[in-house]
CSV table of C-alpha atoms in Angstrom, one decimal:
chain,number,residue,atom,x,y,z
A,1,UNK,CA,15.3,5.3,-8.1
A,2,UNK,CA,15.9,6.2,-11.7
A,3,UNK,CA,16.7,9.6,-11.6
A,4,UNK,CA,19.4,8.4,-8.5
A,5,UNK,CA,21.3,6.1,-11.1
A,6,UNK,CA,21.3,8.8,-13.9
A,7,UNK,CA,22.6,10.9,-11.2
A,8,UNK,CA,25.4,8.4,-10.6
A,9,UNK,CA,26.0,7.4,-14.0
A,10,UNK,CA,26.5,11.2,-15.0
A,11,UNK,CA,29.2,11.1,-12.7
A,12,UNK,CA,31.1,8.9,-15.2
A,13,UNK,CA,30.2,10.3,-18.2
A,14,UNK,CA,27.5,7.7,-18.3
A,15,UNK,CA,23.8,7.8,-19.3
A,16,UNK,CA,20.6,5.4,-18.8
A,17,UNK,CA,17.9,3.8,-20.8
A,18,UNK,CA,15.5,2.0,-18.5
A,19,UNK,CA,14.1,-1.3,-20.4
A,20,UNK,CA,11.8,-2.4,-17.4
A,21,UNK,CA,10.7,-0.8,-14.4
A,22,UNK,CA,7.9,-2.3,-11.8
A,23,UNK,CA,7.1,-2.2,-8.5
A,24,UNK,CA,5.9,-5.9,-7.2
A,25,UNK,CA,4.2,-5.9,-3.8
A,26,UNK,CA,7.3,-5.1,-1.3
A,27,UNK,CA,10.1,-3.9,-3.6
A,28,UNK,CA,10.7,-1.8,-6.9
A,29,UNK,CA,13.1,-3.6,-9.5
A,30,UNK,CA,14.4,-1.6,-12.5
A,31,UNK,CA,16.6,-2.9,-15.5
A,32,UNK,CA,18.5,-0.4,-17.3
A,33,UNK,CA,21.1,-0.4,-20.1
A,34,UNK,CA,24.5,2.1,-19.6
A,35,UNK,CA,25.6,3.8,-22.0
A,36,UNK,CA,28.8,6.3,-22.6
A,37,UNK,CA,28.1,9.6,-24.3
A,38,UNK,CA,29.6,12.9,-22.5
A,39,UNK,CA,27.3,15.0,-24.9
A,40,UNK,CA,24.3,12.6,-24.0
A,41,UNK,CA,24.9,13.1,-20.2
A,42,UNK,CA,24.1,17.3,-20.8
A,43,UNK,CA,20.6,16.0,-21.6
A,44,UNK,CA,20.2,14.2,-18.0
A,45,UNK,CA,18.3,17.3,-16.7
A,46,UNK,CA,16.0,17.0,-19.3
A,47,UNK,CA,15.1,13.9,-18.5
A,48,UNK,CA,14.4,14.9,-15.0
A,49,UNK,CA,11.6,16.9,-13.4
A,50,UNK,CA,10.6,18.1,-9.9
A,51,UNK,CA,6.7,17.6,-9.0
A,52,UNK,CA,3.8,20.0,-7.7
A,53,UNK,CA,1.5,18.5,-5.5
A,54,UNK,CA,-1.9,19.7,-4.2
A,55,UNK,CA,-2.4,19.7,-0.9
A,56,UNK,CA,-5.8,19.3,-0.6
A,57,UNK,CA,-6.8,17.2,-3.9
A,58,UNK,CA,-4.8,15.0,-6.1
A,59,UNK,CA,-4.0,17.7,-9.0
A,60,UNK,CA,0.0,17.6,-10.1
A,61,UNK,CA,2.3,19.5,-12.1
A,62,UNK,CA,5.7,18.4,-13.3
A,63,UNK,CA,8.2,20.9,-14.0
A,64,UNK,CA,11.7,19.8,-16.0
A,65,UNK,CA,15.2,20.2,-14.4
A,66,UNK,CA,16.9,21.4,-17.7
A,67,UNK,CA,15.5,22.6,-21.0
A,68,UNK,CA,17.4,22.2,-24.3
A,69,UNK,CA,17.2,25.0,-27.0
A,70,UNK,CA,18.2,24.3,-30.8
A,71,UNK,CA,19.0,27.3,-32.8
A,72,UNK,CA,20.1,26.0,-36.4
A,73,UNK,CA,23.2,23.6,-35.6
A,74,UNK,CA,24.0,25.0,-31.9
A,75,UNK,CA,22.4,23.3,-29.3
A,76,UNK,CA,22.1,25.0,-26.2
A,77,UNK,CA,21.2,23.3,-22.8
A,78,UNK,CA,19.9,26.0,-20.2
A,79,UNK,CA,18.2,25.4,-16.5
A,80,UNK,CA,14.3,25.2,-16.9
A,81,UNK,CA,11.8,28.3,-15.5
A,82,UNK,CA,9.0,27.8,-13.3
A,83,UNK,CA,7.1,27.3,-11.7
A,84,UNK,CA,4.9,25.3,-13.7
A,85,UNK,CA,1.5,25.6,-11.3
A,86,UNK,CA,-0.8,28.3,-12.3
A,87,UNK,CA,-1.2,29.6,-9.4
A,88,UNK,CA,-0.1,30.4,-6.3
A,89,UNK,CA,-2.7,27.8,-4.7
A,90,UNK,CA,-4.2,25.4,-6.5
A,91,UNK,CA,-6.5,26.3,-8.7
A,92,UNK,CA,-9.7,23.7,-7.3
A,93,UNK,CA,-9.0,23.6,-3.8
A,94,UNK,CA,-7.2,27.3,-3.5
A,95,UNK,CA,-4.7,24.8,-1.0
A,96,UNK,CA,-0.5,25.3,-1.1
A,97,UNK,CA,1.6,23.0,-2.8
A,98,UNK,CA,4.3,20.4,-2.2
A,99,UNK,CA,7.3,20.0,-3.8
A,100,UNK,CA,9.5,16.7,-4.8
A,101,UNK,CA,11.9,15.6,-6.7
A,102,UNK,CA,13.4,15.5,-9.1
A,103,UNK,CA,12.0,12.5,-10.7
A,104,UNK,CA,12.5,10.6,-13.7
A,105,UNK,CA,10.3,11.9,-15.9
A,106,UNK,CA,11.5,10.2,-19.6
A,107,UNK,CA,9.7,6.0,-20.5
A,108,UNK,CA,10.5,4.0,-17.7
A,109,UNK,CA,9.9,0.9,-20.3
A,110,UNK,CA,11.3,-0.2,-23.7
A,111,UNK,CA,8.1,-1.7,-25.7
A,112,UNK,CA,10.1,-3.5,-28.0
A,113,UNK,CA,12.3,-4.8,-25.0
A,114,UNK,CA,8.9,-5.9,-23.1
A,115,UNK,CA,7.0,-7.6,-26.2
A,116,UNK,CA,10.5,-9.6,-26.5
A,117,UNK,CA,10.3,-10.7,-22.9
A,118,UNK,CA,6.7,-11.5,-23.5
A,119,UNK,CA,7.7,-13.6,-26.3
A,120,UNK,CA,10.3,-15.5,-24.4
A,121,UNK,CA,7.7,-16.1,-21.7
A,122,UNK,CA,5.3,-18.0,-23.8
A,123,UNK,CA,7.8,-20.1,-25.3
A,124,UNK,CA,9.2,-21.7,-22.3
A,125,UNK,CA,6.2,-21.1,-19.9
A,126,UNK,CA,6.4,-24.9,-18.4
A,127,UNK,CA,9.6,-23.6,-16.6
A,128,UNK,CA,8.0,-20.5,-14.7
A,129,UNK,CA,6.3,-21.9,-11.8
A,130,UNK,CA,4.6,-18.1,-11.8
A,131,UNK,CA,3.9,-17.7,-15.4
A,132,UNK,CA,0.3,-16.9,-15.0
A,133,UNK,CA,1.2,-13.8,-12.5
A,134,UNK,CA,4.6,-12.6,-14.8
A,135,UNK,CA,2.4,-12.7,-17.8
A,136,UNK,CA,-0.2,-10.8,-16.8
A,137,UNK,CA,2.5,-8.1,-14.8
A,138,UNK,CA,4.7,-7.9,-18.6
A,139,UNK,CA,1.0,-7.6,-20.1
A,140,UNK,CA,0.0,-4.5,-17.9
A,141,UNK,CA,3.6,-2.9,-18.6
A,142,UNK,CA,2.9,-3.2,-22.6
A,143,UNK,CA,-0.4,-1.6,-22.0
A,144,UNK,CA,0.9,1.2,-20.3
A,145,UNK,CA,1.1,4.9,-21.6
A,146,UNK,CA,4.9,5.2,-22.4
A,147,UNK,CA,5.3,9.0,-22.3
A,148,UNK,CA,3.2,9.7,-18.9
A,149,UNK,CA,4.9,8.9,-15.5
A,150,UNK,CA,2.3,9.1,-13.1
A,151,UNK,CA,-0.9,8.4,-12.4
A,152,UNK,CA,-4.2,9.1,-10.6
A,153,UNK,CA,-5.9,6.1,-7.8
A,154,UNK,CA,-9.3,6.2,-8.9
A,155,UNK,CA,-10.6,5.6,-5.4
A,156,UNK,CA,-8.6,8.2,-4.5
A,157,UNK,CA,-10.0,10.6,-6.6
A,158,UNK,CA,-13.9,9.5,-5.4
A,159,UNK,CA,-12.7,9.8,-1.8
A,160,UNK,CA,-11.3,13.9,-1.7
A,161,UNK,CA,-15.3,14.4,-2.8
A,162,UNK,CA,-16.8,11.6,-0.5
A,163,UNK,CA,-18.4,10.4,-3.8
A,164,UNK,CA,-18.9,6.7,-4.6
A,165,UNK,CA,-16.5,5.6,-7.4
A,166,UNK,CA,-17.6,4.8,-11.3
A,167,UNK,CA,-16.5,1.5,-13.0
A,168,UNK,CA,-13.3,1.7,-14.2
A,169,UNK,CA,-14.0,1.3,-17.5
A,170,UNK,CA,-16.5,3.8,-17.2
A,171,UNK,CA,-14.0,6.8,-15.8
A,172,UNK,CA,-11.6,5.9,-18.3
A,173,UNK,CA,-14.2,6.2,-21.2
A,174,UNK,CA,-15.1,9.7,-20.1
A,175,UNK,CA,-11.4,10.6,-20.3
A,176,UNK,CA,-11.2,8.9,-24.1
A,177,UNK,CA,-14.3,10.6,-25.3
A,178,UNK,CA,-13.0,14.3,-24.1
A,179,UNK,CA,-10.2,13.1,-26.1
A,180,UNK,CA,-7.3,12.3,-24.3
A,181,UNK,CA,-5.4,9.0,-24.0
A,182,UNK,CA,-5.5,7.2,-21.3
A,183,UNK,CA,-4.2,3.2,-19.9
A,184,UNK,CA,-3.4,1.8,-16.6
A,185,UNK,CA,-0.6,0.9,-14.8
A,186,UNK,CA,0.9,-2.3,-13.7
A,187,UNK,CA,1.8,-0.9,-10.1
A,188,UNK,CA,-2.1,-0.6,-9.2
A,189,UNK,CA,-5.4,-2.0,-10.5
A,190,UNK,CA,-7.3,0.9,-10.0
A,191,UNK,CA,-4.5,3.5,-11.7
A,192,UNK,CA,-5.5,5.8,-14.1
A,193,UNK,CA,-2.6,7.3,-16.5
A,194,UNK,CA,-3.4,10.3,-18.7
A,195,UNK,CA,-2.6,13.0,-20.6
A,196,UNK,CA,-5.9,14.8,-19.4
A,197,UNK,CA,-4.6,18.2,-17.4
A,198,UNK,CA,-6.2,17.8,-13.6
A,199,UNK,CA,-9.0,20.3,-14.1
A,200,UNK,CA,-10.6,17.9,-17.4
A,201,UNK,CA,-10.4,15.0,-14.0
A,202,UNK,CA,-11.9,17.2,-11.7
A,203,UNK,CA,-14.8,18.2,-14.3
A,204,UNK,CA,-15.1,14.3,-15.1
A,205,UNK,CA,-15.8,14.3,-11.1
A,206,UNK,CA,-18.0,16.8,-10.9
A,207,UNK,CA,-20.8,15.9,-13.5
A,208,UNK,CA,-20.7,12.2,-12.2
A,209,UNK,CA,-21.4,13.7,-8.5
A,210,UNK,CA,-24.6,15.4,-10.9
A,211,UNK,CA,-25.9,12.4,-11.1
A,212,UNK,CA,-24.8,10.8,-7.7
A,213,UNK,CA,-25.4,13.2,-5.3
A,214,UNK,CA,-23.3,13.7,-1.9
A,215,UNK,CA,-24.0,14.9,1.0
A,216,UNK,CA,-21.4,18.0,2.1
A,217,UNK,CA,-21.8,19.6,5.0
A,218,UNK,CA,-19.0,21.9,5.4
A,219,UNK,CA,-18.8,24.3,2.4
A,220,UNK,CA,-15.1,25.2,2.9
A,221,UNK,CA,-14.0,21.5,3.2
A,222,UNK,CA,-11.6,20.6,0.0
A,223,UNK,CA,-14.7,18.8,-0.8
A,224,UNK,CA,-17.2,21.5,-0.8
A,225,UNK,CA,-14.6,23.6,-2.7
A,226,UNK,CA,-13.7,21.6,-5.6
A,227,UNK,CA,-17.5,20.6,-6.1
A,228,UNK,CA,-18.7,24.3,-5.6
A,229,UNK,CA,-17.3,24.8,-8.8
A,230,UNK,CA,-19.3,24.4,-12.2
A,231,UNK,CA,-18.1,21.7,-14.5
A,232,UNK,CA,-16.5,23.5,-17.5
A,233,UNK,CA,-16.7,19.8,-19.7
A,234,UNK,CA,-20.0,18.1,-20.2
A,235,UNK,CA,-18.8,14.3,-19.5
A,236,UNK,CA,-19.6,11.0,-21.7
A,237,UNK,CA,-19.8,8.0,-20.2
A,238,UNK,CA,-20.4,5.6,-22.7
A,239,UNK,CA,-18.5,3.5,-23.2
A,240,UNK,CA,-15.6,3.9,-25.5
A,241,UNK,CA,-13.3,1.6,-27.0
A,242,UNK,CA,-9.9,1.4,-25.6
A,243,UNK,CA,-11.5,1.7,-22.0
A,244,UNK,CA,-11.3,-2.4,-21.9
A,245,UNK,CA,-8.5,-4.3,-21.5
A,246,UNK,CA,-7.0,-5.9,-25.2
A,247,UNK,CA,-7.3,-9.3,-24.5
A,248,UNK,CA,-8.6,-12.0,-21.7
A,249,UNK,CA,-5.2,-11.8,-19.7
A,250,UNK,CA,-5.4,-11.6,-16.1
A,251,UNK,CA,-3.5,-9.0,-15.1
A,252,UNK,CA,-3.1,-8.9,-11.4
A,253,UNK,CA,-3.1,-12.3,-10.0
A,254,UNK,CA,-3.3,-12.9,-6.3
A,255,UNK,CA,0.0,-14.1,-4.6
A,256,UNK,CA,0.5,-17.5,-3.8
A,257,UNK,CA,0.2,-18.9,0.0
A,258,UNK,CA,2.9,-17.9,2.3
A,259,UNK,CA,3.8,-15.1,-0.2
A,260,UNK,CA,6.4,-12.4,1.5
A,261,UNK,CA,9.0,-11.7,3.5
A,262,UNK,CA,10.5,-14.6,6.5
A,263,UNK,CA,11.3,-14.2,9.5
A,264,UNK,CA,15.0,-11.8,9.9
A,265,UNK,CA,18.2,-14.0,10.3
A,266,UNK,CA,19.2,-14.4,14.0
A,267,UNK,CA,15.4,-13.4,15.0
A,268,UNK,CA,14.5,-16.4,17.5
A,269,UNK,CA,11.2,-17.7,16.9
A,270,UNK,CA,7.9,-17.0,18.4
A,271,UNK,CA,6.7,-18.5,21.5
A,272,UNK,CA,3.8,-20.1,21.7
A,273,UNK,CA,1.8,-20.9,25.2
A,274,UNK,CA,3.3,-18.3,27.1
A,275,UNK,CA,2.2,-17.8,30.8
A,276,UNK,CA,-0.8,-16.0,31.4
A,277,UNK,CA,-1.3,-12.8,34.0
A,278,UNK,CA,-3.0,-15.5,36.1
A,279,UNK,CA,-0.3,-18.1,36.3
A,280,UNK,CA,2.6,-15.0,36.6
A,281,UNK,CA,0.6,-13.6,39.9
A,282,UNK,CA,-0.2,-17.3,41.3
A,283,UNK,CA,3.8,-18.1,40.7
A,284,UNK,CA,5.0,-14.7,42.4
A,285,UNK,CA,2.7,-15.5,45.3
A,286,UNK,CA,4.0,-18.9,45.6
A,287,UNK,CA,7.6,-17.4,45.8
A,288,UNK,CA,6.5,-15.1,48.7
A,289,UNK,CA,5.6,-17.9,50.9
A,290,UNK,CA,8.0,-19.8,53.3
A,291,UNK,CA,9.5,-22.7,51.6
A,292,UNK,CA,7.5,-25.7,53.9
A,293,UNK,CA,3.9,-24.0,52.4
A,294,UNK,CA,5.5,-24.0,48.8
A,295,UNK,CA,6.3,-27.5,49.5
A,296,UNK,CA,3.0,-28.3,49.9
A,297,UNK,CA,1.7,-25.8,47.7
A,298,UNK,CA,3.1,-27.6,45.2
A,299,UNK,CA,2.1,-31.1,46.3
A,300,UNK,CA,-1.7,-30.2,45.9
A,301,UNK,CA,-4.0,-31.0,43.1
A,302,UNK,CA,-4.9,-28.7,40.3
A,303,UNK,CA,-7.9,-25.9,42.0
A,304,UNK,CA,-11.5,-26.6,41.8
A,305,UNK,CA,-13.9,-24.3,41.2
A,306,UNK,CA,-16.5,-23.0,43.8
A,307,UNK,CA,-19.3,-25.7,44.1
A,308,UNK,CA,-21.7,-23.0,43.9
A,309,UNK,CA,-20.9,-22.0,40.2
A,310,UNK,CA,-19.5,-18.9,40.2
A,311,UNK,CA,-16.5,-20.5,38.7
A,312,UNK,CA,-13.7,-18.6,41.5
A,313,UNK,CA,-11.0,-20.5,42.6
A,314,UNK,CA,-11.4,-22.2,46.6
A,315,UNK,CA,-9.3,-20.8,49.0
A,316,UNK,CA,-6.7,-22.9,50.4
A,317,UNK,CA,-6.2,-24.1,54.1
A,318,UNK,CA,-3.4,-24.6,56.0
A,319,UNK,CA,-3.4,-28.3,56.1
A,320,UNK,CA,-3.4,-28.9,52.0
A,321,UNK,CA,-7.3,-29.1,51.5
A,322,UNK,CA,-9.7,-26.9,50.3
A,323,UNK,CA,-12.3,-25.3,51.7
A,324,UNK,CA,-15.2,-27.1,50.0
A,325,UNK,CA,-13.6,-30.6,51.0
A,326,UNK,CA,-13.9,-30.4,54.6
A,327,UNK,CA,-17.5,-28.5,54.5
A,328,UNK,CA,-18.3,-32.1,52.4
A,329,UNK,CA,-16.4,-34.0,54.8
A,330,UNK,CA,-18.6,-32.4,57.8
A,331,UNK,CA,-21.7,-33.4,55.9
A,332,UNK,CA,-20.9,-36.9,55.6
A,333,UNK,CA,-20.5,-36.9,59.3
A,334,UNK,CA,-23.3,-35.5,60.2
A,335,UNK,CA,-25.1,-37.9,57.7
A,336,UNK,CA,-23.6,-40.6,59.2
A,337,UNK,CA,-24.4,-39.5,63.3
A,338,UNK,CA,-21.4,-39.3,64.4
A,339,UNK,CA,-20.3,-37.8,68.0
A,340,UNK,CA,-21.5,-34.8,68.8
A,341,UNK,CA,-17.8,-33.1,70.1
A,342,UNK,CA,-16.3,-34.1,66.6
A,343,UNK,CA,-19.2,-32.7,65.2
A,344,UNK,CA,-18.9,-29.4,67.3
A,345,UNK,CA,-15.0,-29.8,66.8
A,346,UNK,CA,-15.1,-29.8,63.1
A,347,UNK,CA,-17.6,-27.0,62.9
């Protein structure tokens, strides 16, 4: 979405600064400031950068749009070469690659912008019905890694290797003792954002399967691949500081009831109680009939079920009563000794 209005604004000589960027639940809001600078809008493919993806694991590479070269007071702005993978299949699964972009690439947030708006928010909280869930959504967006774009889904990770998944905190201290920086991100709880290369991840992965074994049965899986190989980084997992979250701050706060999108304009509303297969064949029946028999159809009580519990439907006569009423009718008569011609008659 960013790199689309830097594209636009370009047009017009224009260029962007993005002061707040999230993605909430079913939609992605961004807040950027325009500004007018012709020599600023050479820099835009710089700021831009087209993305190497893994097929078969979550490893990435971003490679720029533009580059920008400064030799003494010329500046020089040239198209960037690649590609930036390493190979031509990746390098822990020996998969192909796809290709996106271009992306924004440059901070998608202003700090000083955020801790203002932060600010703002705790002064006039009683007016925010949702001040709990902004906080803690402004909170994760200040913690955040300015300078990275992406990030890695922990589970994610755990799943390519069919391994079960560390703590959070846990993973991310491994990543701060190999000494790399590392937060995460306010568009998922279980987002890690780094500046670790892929392989450091994948030997993070690798000594904690050590330790929690899996079960792999097909060697040339992804799976069997990327675990086949021997972990280059010995892993810490102690637990380092900076792995925790700053302060007691919830920062992903369950929606409220009724939370979402309503129903489309013009949609006309669900029907409750509609008719079942059993009432649509018993009213297609009816209308096959000549119209005295659904005259009298319709006249008839509600159907009885079989007195002898199977709980299926008595079949109607032609006179209007069941079955099971004139068998009890004959019974009474013959309890009460009546002539032997009704008797037969009836029978």
């Amino acid at each position: 979405l960013l790199a689309c209005i830097e594209s636009h604004a370009g047009r017009y000589r224009r260029y962007i600064k993005p002061v707040l960027s999230v993605s909430i639940d079913f939609y992605i809001r961004v807040f950027v400031r325009v500004y007018s600078s012709a020599a600023e809008v050479k820099e835009a493919p710089c700021r831009l950068a087209y993305l190497w993806q893994s097929a078969g694991c979550d490893s990435f590479w971003l490679q720029h749009v533009g580059q920008k070269k400064v030799n003494d007071k010329s500046v020089k702005y040239m198209p960037n070469h690649g590609p930036t993978v390493p190979s031509q299949k990746c390098p822990e699964t020996g998969s192909s690659y796809l290709m996106g972009g271009p992306i924004w690439v440059d901070p998608i947030h202003d700090p000083s912008f955020v801790k203002t708006l932060i600010a703002d928010l705790d002064r006039d909280k009683s007016r925010y019905a949702q001040y709990t869930k902004i906080k803690g959504m402004l909170t994760s967006v200040a913690d955040e890694l300015p300078d990275i774009p992406l990030y890695y889904n922990l589970h994610d990770l755990c799943k390519t290797v069919r391994a079960q998944s560390p703590k959070l905190e846990l993973f991310r201290s491994a990543i701060i003792n190999a000494g790399y920086r590392v937060s995460g991100s306010h568009a998922n709880p279980l987002a890690v954002k780094t500046d670790a290369p892929s392989e450091v991840i994948w030997d993070i992965i690798r000594c904690w399967v050590k330790d929690h074994p899996v079960n792999i049965k097909d060697p040339n899986s992804y799976a069997g691949k990327l675990l086949a190989k021997q972990p280059t980084l010995e892993a810490n997992f102690s637990r380092a500081q900076g792995a925790l979250k700053k302060d007691d701050t919830p920062r992903f706060v369950p929606n409220p009831a009724n939370w979402g999108p309503k129903t489309r304009h013009g949609r006309p509303p669900i029907q409750h109680n509609l008719p079942t297969k059993a009432d649509r064949a018993r009213e297609q029946q009816q209308q096959q009939q000549p119209p005295e028999q659904q005259q009298q159809i319709g006249e008839q009580q509600p159907e009885a079920c079989n007195p002898d519990g199977q709980g299926e439907p008595m079949q109607q006569q032609p006179g209007g009563q069941s079955t099971g009423s004139i068998q009890q009718g004959e019974a009474e008569e013959h309890e009460g000794g009546g002539p032997a011609e009704k008797r037969q008659k009836t029978s």
